[in-house]
PDB file of N, CA and C in Angstrom:
ATOM      1  N   MET A   1     -20.997 -47.357 -22.010  1.00  0.00           N
ATOM      2  CA  MET A   1     -20.751 -48.481 -22.928  1.00  0.00           C
ATOM      3  C   MET A   1     -21.032 -49.728 -22.629  1.00  0.00           C
ATOM      4  N   ASN A   2     -21.883 -50.490 -23.069  1.00  0.00           N
ATOM      5  CA  ASN A   2     -22.276 -51.832 -22.720  1.00  0.00           C
ATOM      6  C   ASN A   2     -21.161 -52.964 -22.894  1.00  0.00           C
ATOM      7  N   SER A   3     -20.933 -53.797 -22.017  1.00  0.00           N
ATOM      8  CA  SER A   3     -19.992 -54.782 -22.227  1.00  0.00           C
ATOM      9  C   SER A   3     -20.567 -56.018 -22.857  1.00  0.00           C
ATOM     10  N   PRO A   4     -19.925 -56.381 -24.100  1.00  0.00           N
ATOM     11  CA  PRO A   4     -20.498 -57.406 -24.782  1.00  0.00           C
ATOM     12  C   PRO A   4     -20.463 -58.785 -23.909  1.00  0.00           C
ATOM     13  N   PHE A   5     -19.607 -58.979 -23.022  1.00  0.00           N
ATOM     14  CA  PHE A   5     -19.715 -60.146 -22.164  1.00  0.00           C
ATOM     15  C   PHE A   5     -20.807 -60.153 -21.242  1.00  0.00           C
ATOM     16  N   GLU A   6     -21.143 -58.932 -20.669  1.00  0.00           N
ATOM     17  CA  GLU A   6     -22.344 -58.824 -19.850  1.00  0.00           C
ATOM     18  C   GLU A   6     -23.656 -59.215 -20.544  1.00  0.00           C
ATOM     19  N   ILE A   7     -23.525 -58.692 -21.641  1.00  0.00           N
ATOM     20  CA  ILE A   7     -24.811 -58.947 -22.587  1.00  0.00           C
ATOM     21  C   ILE A   7     -24.909 -60.391 -23.011  1.00  0.00           C
ATOM     22  N   GLY A   8     -23.823 -60.978 -23.360  1.00  0.00           N
ATOM     23  CA  GLY A   8     -23.763 -62.338 -23.718  1.00  0.00           C
ATOM     24  C   GLY A   8     -24.100 -63.133 -22.520  1.00  0.00           C
ATOM     25  N   MET A   9     -23.689 -62.964 -21.284  1.00  0.00           N
ATOM     26  CA  MET A   9     -24.111 -63.638 -20.126  1.00  0.00           C
ATOM     27  C   MET A   9     -25.569 -63.607 -19.943  1.00  0.00           C
ATOM     28  N   LEU A  10     -26.115 -62.529 -20.038  1.00  0.00           N
ATOM     29  CA  LEU A  10     -27.493 -62.264 -19.834  1.00  0.00           C
ATOM     30  C   LEU A  10     -28.423 -62.887 -20.762  1.00  0.00           C
ATOM     31  N   ILE A  11     -27.902 -62.918 -22.051  1.00  0.00           N
ATOM     32  CA  ILE A  11     -28.705 -63.584 -23.164  1.00  0.00           C
ATOM     33  C   ILE A  11     -28.577 -65.145 -22.926  1.00  0.00           C
ATOM     34  N   CYS A  12     -27.357 -65.651 -22.648  1.00  0.00           N
ATOM     35  CA  CYS A  12     -27.368 -67.098 -22.348  1.00  0.00           C
ATOM     36  C   CYS A  12     -28.210 -67.514 -21.183  1.00  0.00           C
ATOM     37  N   PHE A  13     -28.304 -66.813 -20.067  1.00  0.00           N
ATOM     38  CA  PHE A  13     -29.063 -67.165 -18.993  1.00  0.00           C
ATOM     39  C   PHE A  13     -30.579 -66.907 -19.345  1.00  0.00           C
ATOM     40  N   GLY A  14     -30.708 -65.800 -20.028  1.00  0.00           N
ATOM     41  CA  GLY A  14     -32.174 -65.631 -20.466  1.00  0.00           C
ATOM     42  C   GLY A  14     -32.677 -66.698 -21.391  1.00  0.00           C
ATOM     43  N   ALA A  15     -31.799 -67.298 -22.185  1.00  0.00           N
ATOM     44  CA  ALA A  15     -32.281 -68.476 -23.015  1.00  0.00           C
ATOM     45  C   ALA A  15     -32.477 -69.840 -22.163  1.00  0.00           C
ATOM     46  N   SER A  16     -31.758 -69.839 -21.161  1.00  0.00           N
ATOM     47  CA  SER A  16     -31.744 -71.097 -20.210  1.00  0.00           C
ATOM     48  C   SER A  16     -32.929 -71.097 -19.472  1.00  0.00           C
ATOM     49  N   TRP A  17     -33.268 -70.037 -18.837  1.00  0.00           N
ATOM     50  CA  TRP A  17     -34.464 -70.052 -17.738  1.00  0.00           C
ATOM     51  C   TRP A  17     -35.661 -70.610 -18.547  1.00  0.00           C
ATOM     52  N   PRO A  18     -36.061 -70.159 -19.608  1.00  0.00           N
ATOM     53  CA  PRO A  18     -37.283 -70.647 -20.237  1.00  0.00           C
ATOM     54  C   PRO A  18     -37.268 -72.205 -20.441  1.00  0.00           C
ATOM     55  N   ILE A  19     -36.206 -72.810 -20.752  1.00  0.00           N
ATOM     56  CA  ILE A  19     -35.932 -74.065 -20.934  1.00  0.00           C
ATOM     57  C   ILE A  19     -36.234 -74.853 -19.582  1.00  0.00           C
ATOM     58  N   SER A  20     -35.608 -74.298 -18.430  1.00  0.00           N
ATOM     59  CA  SER A  20     -35.795 -74.861 -17.161  1.00  0.00           C
ATOM     60  C   SER A  20     -37.248 -74.841 -16.777  1.00  0.00           C
ATOM     61  N   ILE A  21     -37.891 -73.739 -16.945  1.00  0.00           N
ATOM     62  CA  ILE A  21     -39.215 -73.491 -16.739  1.00  0.00           C
ATOM     63  C   ILE A  21     -40.162 -74.514 -17.408  1.00  0.00           C
ATOM     64  N   TRP A  22     -39.798 -74.674 -18.651  1.00  0.00           N
ATOM     65  CA  TRP A  22     -40.562 -75.613 -19.580  1.00  0.00           C
ATOM     66  C   TRP A  22     -40.526 -76.935 -18.999  1.00  0.00           C
ATOM     67  N   LYS A  23     -39.268 -77.393 -18.574  1.00  0.00           N
ATOM     68  CA  LYS A  23     -39.105 -78.757 -18.027  1.00  0.00           C
ATOM     69  C   LYS A  23     -39.809 -78.945 -16.630  1.00  0.00           C
ATOM     70  N   LEU A  24     -39.842 -77.851 -15.920  1.00  0.00           N
ATOM     71  CA  LEU A  24     -40.577 -77.760 -14.635  1.00  0.00           C
ATOM     72  C   LEU A  24     -42.112 -77.953 -14.982  1.00  0.00           C
ATOM     73  N   TRP A  25     -42.617 -77.271 -15.888  1.00  0.00           N
ATOM     74  CA  TRP A  25     -43.927 -77.188 -16.124  1.00  0.00           C
ATOM     75  C   TRP A  25     -44.489 -78.595 -16.808  1.00  0.00           C
ATOM     76  N   ARG A  26     -43.687 -78.996 -17.577  1.00  0.00           N
ATOM     77  CA  ARG A  26     -43.924 -80.417 -18.284  1.00  0.00           C
ATOM     78  C   ARG A  26     -43.996 -81.506 -17.333  1.00  0.00           C
ATOM     79  N   THR A  27     -42.935 -81.591 -16.465  1.00  0.00           N
ATOM     80  CA  THR A  27     -42.810 -82.768 -15.619  1.00  0.00           C
ATOM     81  C   THR A  27     -43.660 -82.541 -14.293  1.00  0.00           C
ATOM     82  N   LYS A  28     -44.060 -81.424 -13.979  1.00  0.00           N
ATOM     83  CA  LYS A  28     -44.797 -81.015 -12.746  1.00  0.00           C
ATOM     84  C   LYS A  28     -44.124 -81.682 -11.622  1.00  0.00           C
ATOM     85  N   ASN A  29     -42.973 -81.626 -11.615  1.00  0.00           N
ATOM     86  CA  ASN A  29     -42.070 -82.180 -10.547  1.00  0.00           C
ATOM     87  C   ASN A  29     -40.779 -81.175 -10.194  1.00  0.00           C
ATOM     88  N   SER A  30     -40.745 -80.664  -8.925  1.00  0.00           N
ATOM     89  CA  SER A  30     -39.851 -79.667  -8.550  1.00  0.00           C
ATOM     90  C   SER A  30     -38.558 -80.366  -7.978  1.00  0.00           C
ATOM     91  N   THR A  31     -38.478 -81.600  -7.946  1.00  0.00           N
ATOM     92  CA  THR A  31     -37.248 -82.394  -7.493  1.00  0.00           C
ATOM     93  C   THR A  31     -35.990 -81.846  -8.271  1.00  0.00           C
ATOM     94  N   GLY A  32     -35.053 -81.505  -7.445  1.00  0.00           N
ATOM     95  CA  GLY A  32     -33.793 -81.082  -7.905  1.00  0.00           C
ATOM     96  C   GLY A  32     -33.706 -79.562  -8.281  1.00  0.00           C
ATOM     97  N   VAL A  33     -34.757 -78.765  -8.043  1.00  0.00           N
ATOM     98  CA  VAL A  33     -34.709 -77.461  -8.139  1.00  0.00           C
ATOM     99  C   VAL A  33     -34.644 -76.773  -6.699  1.00  0.00           C
ATOM    100  N   SER A  34     -33.636 -76.075  -6.596  1.00  0.00           N
ATOM    101  CA  SER A  34     -33.151 -75.495  -5.326  1.00  0.00           C
ATOM    102  C   SER A  34     -33.761 -74.105  -5.078  1.00  0.00           C
ATOM    103  N   LEU A  35     -34.606 -73.849  -4.254  1.00  0.00           N
ATOM    104  CA  LEU A  35     -35.162 -72.477  -4.003  1.00  0.00           C
ATOM    105  C   LEU A  35     -33.888 -71.518  -3.489  1.00  0.00           C
ATOM    106  N   ARG A  36     -33.143 -72.201  -2.665  1.00  0.00           N
ATOM    107  CA  ARG A  36     -31.995 -71.424  -2.281  1.00  0.00           C
ATOM    108  C   ARG A  36     -31.031 -70.888  -3.478  1.00  0.00           C
ATOM    109  N   PHE A  37     -30.796 -71.718  -4.355  1.00  0.00           N
ATOM    110  CA  PHE A  37     -29.941 -71.335  -5.563  1.00  0.00           C
ATOM    111  C   PHE A  37     -30.726 -70.293  -6.271  1.00  0.00           C
ATOM    112  N   LEU A  38     -32.132 -70.501  -6.566  1.00  0.00           N
ATOM    113  CA  LEU A  38     -32.836 -69.502  -7.352  1.00  0.00           C
ATOM    114  C   LEU A  38     -32.791 -68.214  -6.630  1.00  0.00           C
ATOM    115  N   SER A  39     -32.825 -68.059  -5.119  1.00  0.00           N
ATOM    116  CA  SER A  39     -32.963 -66.992  -4.394  1.00  0.00           C
ATOM    117  C   SER A  39     -31.692 -66.256  -4.634  1.00  0.00           C
ATOM    118  N   LEU A  40     -30.576 -66.984  -4.513  1.00  0.00           N
ATOM    119  CA  LEU A  40     -29.254 -66.270  -4.693  1.00  0.00           C
ATOM    120  C   LEU A  40     -29.132 -65.659  -6.209  1.00  0.00           C
ATOM    121  N   VAL A  41     -29.477 -66.351  -7.114  1.00  0.00           N
ATOM    122  CA  VAL A  41     -29.412 -65.822  -8.410  1.00  0.00           C
ATOM    123  C   VAL A  41     -30.461 -64.556  -8.544  1.00  0.00           C
ATOM    124  N   GLU A  42     -31.450 -64.690  -7.941  1.00  0.00           N
ATOM    125  CA  GLU A  42     -32.390 -63.469  -7.960  1.00  0.00           C
ATOM    126  C   GLU A  42     -31.741 -62.271  -7.431  1.00  0.00           C
ATOM    127  N   ILE A  43     -30.997 -62.524  -6.139  1.00  0.00           N
ATOM    128  CA  ILE A  43     -30.376 -61.481  -5.524  1.00  0.00           C
ATOM    129  C   ILE A  43     -29.263 -60.845  -6.426  1.00  0.00           C
ATOM    130  N   GLY A  44     -28.646 -61.792  -7.284  1.00  0.00           N
ATOM    131  CA  GLY A  44     -27.587 -61.318  -8.186  1.00  0.00           C
ATOM    132  C   GLY A  44     -28.361 -60.386  -9.142  1.00  0.00           C
ATOM    133  N   TYR A  45     -29.323 -60.827  -9.831  1.00  0.00           N
ATOM    134  CA  TYR A  45     -30.070 -60.035 -10.763  1.00  0.00           C
ATOM    135  C   TYR A  45     -30.467 -58.521 -10.121  1.00  0.00           C
ATOM    136  N   ILE A  46     -30.930 -58.697  -8.902  1.00  0.00           N
ATOM    137  CA  ILE A  46     -31.370 -57.398  -8.223  1.00  0.00           C
ATOM    138  C   ILE A  46     -30.069 -56.510  -8.123  1.00  0.00           C
ATOM    139  N   CYS A  47     -28.927 -57.032  -7.741  1.00  0.00           N
ATOM    140  CA  CYS A  47     -27.644 -56.227  -7.680  1.00  0.00           C
ATOM    141  C   CYS A  47     -27.318 -55.546  -9.073  1.00  0.00           C
ATOM    142  N   GLY A  48     -27.525 -56.523 -10.131  1.00  0.00           N
ATOM    143  CA  GLY A  48     -27.109 -55.994 -11.465  1.00  0.00           C
ATOM    144  C   GLY A  48     -28.172 -54.912 -11.809  1.00  0.00           C
ATOM    145  N   MET A  49     -29.503 -54.906 -11.560  1.00  0.00           N
ATOM    146  CA  MET A  49     -30.416 -53.971 -11.917  1.00  0.00           C
ATOM    147  C   MET A  49     -30.198 -52.517 -11.114  1.00  0.00           C
ATOM    148  N   LEU A  50     -29.856 -52.852  -9.739  1.00  0.00           N
ATOM    149  CA  LEU A  50     -29.531 -51.656  -8.878  1.00  0.00           C
ATOM    150  C   LEU A  50     -28.160 -50.859  -9.533  1.00  0.00           C
ATOM    151  N   HIS A  51     -27.196 -51.778  -9.881  1.00  0.00           N
ATOM    152  CA  HIS A  51     -25.975 -51.076 -10.474  1.00  0.00           C
ATOM    153  C   HIS A  51     -26.351 -50.306 -11.836  1.00  0.00           C
ATOM    154  N   LYS A  52     -27.126 -50.755 -12.497  1.00  0.00           N
ATOM    155  CA  LYS A  52     -27.692 -50.189 -13.842  1.00  0.00           C
ATOM    156  C   LYS A  52     -28.299 -48.817 -13.339  1.00  0.00           C
ATOM    157  N   ILE A  53     -29.193 -48.951 -12.447  1.00  0.00           N
ATOM    158  CA  ILE A  53     -29.994 -47.772 -12.128  1.00  0.00           C
ATOM    159  C   ILE A  53     -29.207 -46.629 -11.512  1.00  0.00           C
ATOM    160  N   PHE A  54     -28.145 -46.989 -10.671  1.00  0.00           N
ATOM    161  CA  PHE A  54     -27.291 -46.038 -10.020  1.00  0.00           C
ATOM    162  C   PHE A  54     -26.116 -45.536 -10.784  1.00  0.00           C
ATOM    163  N   TYR A  55     -25.553 -46.331 -11.733  1.00  0.00           N
ATOM    164  CA  TYR A  55     -24.323 -46.013 -12.446  1.00  0.00           C
ATOM    165  C   TYR A  55     -24.450 -45.791 -13.871  1.00  0.00           C
ATOM    166  N   ASN A  56     -25.132 -46.692 -14.749  1.00  0.00           N
ATOM    167  CA  ASN A  56     -25.146 -46.443 -15.998  1.00  0.00           C
ATOM    168  C   ASN A  56     -26.427 -47.151 -16.625  1.00  0.00           C
ATOM    169  N   MET A  57     -27.488 -46.461 -16.570  1.00  0.00           N
ATOM    170  CA  MET A  57     -28.889 -47.024 -16.935  1.00  0.00           C
ATOM    171  C   MET A  57     -28.761 -47.144 -18.472  1.00  0.00           C
ATOM    172  N   ASP A  58     -28.975 -48.389 -18.911  1.00  0.00           N
ATOM    173  CA  ASP A  58     -28.897 -48.569 -20.395  1.00  0.00           C
ATOM    174  C   ASP A  58     -29.915 -49.821 -20.665  1.00  0.00           C
ATOM    175  N   ALA A  59     -29.892 -50.164 -21.975  1.00  0.00           N
ATOM    176  CA  ALA A  59     -30.745 -51.273 -22.359  1.00  0.00           C
ATOM    177  C   ALA A  59     -30.457 -52.693 -21.598  1.00  0.00           C
ATOM    178  N   VAL A  60     -29.358 -52.832 -21.135  1.00  0.00           N
ATOM    179  CA  VAL A  60     -29.050 -54.053 -20.630  1.00  0.00           C
ATOM    180  C   VAL A  60     -29.803 -54.186 -19.200  1.00  0.00           C
ATOM    181  N   PHE A  61     -30.289 -53.098 -18.714  1.00  0.00           N
ATOM    182  CA  PHE A  61     -31.280 -53.267 -17.481  1.00  0.00           C
ATOM    183  C   PHE A  61     -32.310 -54.090 -17.818  1.00  0.00           C
ATOM    184  N   TRP A  62     -32.848 -54.052 -18.958  1.00  0.00           N
ATOM    185  CA  TRP A  62     -34.073 -54.713 -19.325  1.00  0.00           C
ATOM    186  C   TRP A  62     -33.745 -56.341 -19.456  1.00  0.00           C
ATOM    187  N   LEU A  63     -32.504 -56.662 -19.792  1.00  0.00           N
ATOM    188  CA  LEU A  63     -32.213 -58.123 -19.755  1.00  0.00           C
ATOM    189  C   LEU A  63     -32.062 -58.682 -18.398  1.00  0.00           C
ATOM    190  N   TYR A  64     -31.612 -57.854 -17.464  1.00  0.00           N
ATOM    191  CA  TYR A  64     -31.616 -58.269 -16.034  1.00  0.00           C
ATOM    192  C   TYR A  64     -32.994 -58.421 -15.547  1.00  0.00           C
ATOM    193  N   ALA A  65     -33.921 -57.430 -15.981  1.00  0.00           N
ATOM    194  CA  ALA A  65     -35.362 -57.498 -15.469  1.00  0.00           C
ATOM    195  C   ALA A  65     -36.140 -58.629 -16.126  1.00  0.00           C
ATOM    196  N   LEU A  66     -35.752 -59.038 -17.277  1.00  0.00           N
ATOM    197  CA  LEU A  66     -36.458 -60.133 -17.987  1.00  0.00           C
ATOM    198  C   LEU A  66     -35.970 -61.439 -17.306  1.00  0.00           C
ATOM    199  N   ASN A  67     -34.628 -61.539 -16.920  1.00  0.00           N
ATOM    200  CA  ASN A  67     -34.101 -62.839 -16.292  1.00  0.00           C
ATOM    201  C   ASN A  67     -34.873 -62.874 -14.807  1.00  0.00           C
ATOM    202  N   PHE A  68     -34.893 -61.712 -14.230  1.00  0.00           N
ATOM    203  CA  PHE A  68     -35.502 -61.684 -12.841  1.00  0.00           C
ATOM    204  C   PHE A  68     -36.991 -62.096 -12.909  1.00  0.00           C
ATOM    205  N   ILE A  69     -37.621 -61.861 -13.860  1.00  0.00           N
ATOM    206  CA  ILE A  69     -39.001 -62.349 -14.008  1.00  0.00           C
ATOM    207  C   ILE A  69     -39.023 -63.807 -14.353  1.00  0.00           C
ATOM    208  N   PHE A  70     -38.067 -64.279 -15.229  1.00  0.00           N
ATOM    209  CA  PHE A  70     -38.173 -65.708 -15.423  1.00  0.00           C
ATOM    210  C   PHE A  70     -37.881 -66.501 -14.162  1.00  0.00           C
ATOM    211  N   ILE A  71     -37.087 -65.973 -13.201  1.00  0.00           N
ATOM    212  CA  ILE A  71     -36.814 -66.775 -12.010  1.00  0.00           C
ATOM    213  C   ILE A  71     -37.956 -66.576 -10.993  1.00  0.00           C
ATOM    214  N   ILE A  72     -38.553 -65.506 -11.070  1.00  0.00           N
ATOM    215  CA  ILE A  72     -39.834 -65.458 -10.194  1.00  0.00           C
ATOM    216  C   ILE A  72     -40.865 -66.415 -10.607  1.00  0.00           C
ATOM    217  N   PHE A  73     -40.979 -66.591 -11.976  1.00  0.00           N
ATOM    218  CA  PHE A  73     -42.009 -67.643 -12.436  1.00  0.00           C
ATOM    219  C   PHE A  73     -41.474 -69.001 -12.007  1.00  0.00           C
ATOM    220  N   ALA A  74     -40.176 -69.271 -12.189  1.00  0.00           N
ATOM    221  CA  ALA A  74     -39.602 -70.617 -11.792  1.00  0.00           C
ATOM    222  C   ALA A  74     -39.791 -70.864 -10.325  1.00  0.00           C
ATOM    223  N   MET A  75     -39.678 -69.907  -9.410  1.00  0.00           N
ATOM    224  CA  MET A  75     -39.883 -70.115  -8.013  1.00  0.00           C
ATOM    225  C   MET A  75     -41.449 -70.287  -7.686  1.00  0.00           C
ATOM    226  N   ILE A  76     -42.307 -69.544  -8.342  1.00  0.00           N
ATOM    227  CA  ILE A  76     -43.740 -69.843  -8.115  1.00  0.00           C
ATOM    228  C   ILE A  76     -44.030 -71.222  -8.517  1.00  0.00           C
ATOM    229  N   LEU A  77     -43.623 -71.555  -9.683  1.00  0.00           N
ATOM    230  CA  LEU A  77     -43.954 -73.103 -10.011  1.00  0.00           C
ATOM    231  C   LEU A  77     -43.324 -73.990  -9.190  1.00  0.00           C
ATOM    232  N   CYS A  78     -42.166 -73.974  -8.720  1.00  0.00           N
ATOM    233  CA  CYS A  78     -41.557 -74.727  -7.812  1.00  0.00           C
ATOM    234  C   CYS A  78     -42.302 -74.889  -6.423  1.00  0.00           C
ATOM    235  N   LYS A  79     -42.700 -73.806  -5.836  1.00  0.00           N
ATOM    236  CA  LYS A  79     -43.504 -73.660  -4.748  1.00  0.00           C
ATOM    237  C   LYS A  79     -44.855 -74.283  -4.953  1.00  0.00           C
ATOM    238  N   TYR A  80     -45.444 -74.067  -5.934  1.00  0.00           N
ATOM    239  CA  TYR A  80     -46.791 -74.804  -6.342  1.00  0.00           C
ATOM    240  C   TYR A  80     -46.678 -76.226  -6.442  1.00  0.00           C
ATOM    241  N   TYR A  81     -45.830 -76.795  -7.179  1.00  0.00           N
ATOM    242  CA  TYR A  81     -45.570 -78.251  -7.198  1.00  0.00           C
ATOM    243  C   TYR A  81     -45.140 -78.931  -5.959  1.00  0.00           C
ATOM    244  N   ARG A  82     -44.400 -78.310  -5.093  1.00  0.00           N
ATOM    245  CA  ARG A  82     -44.061 -78.783  -3.851  1.00  0.00           C
ATOM    246  C   ARG A  82     -45.351 -78.856  -3.004  1.00  0.00           C
ATOM    247  N   VAL A  83     -46.079 -77.859  -2.847  1.00  0.00           N
ATOM    248  CA  VAL A  83     -47.274 -77.844  -2.007  1.00  0.00           C
ATOM    249  C   VAL A  83     -48.276 -78.758  -2.572  1.00  0.00           C
ATOM    250  N   ARG A  84     -48.371 -78.943  -3.946  1.00  0.00           N
ATOM    251  CA  ARG A  84     -49.400 -79.976  -4.569  1.00  0.00           C
ATOM    252  C   ARG A  84     -48.972 -81.248  -4.207  1.00  0.00           C
ATOM    253  N   LYS A  85     -47.683 -81.401  -4.109  1.00  0.00           N
ATOM    254  CA  LYS A  85     -47.085 -82.814  -3.886  1.00  0.00           C
ATOM    255  C   LYS A  85     -47.501 -83.278  -2.392  1.00  0.00           C
ATOM    256  N   ILE A  86     -47.494 -82.220  -1.516  1.00  0.00           N
ATOM    257  CA  ILE A  86     -47.701 -82.509  -0.067  1.00  0.00           C
ATOM    258  C   ILE A  86     -49.206 -82.725   0.188  1.00  0.00           C
ATOM    259  N   LEU A  87     -49.979 -81.874  -0.360  1.00  0.00           N
ATOM    260  CA  LEU A  87     -51.477 -81.898  -0.076  1.00  0.00           C
ATOM    261  C   LEU A  87     -52.088 -83.227  -0.789  1.00  0.00           C
ATOM    262  N   PRO A  88     -52.909 -83.797  -0.022  1.00  0.00           N
ATOM    263  CA  PRO A  88     -53.660 -85.026  -0.457  1.00  0.00           C
ATOM    264  C   PRO A  88     -54.579 -84.519  -1.585  1.00  0.00           C
ATOM    265  N   LYS A  89     -54.892 -85.487  -2.473  1.00  0.00           N
ATOM    266  CA  LYS A  89     -55.589 -85.332  -3.653  1.00  0.00           C
ATOM    267  C   LYS A  89     -57.030 -85.571  -3.168  1.00  0.00           C
ATOM    268  N   ILE A  90     -58.023 -84.761  -3.594  1.00  0.00           N
ATOM    269  CA  ILE A  90     -59.397 -84.883  -3.173  1.00  0.00           C
ATOM    270  C   ILE A  90     -60.050 -85.571  -4.326  1.00  0.00           C
TER     271      ILE A  90
END
């Protein structure tokens, strides 16, 4: 049985990550974005997915996977904008 609280948490985070990614994309500035924080959240999603795989695989797994993908995209953008900021413009 799926926990409605777990589903609610994943939906709220799932709605928040695209907003964060949009802001990062629009401003092209990764100031204030912590890669350590994103990495820790990513590890949490990995743990959630592994729990679903080993104990009770259900549709909630896909919410974890979707949030995992959002974080990967945010990390890629953050790295890209940080490198771009460091490199001189030609």
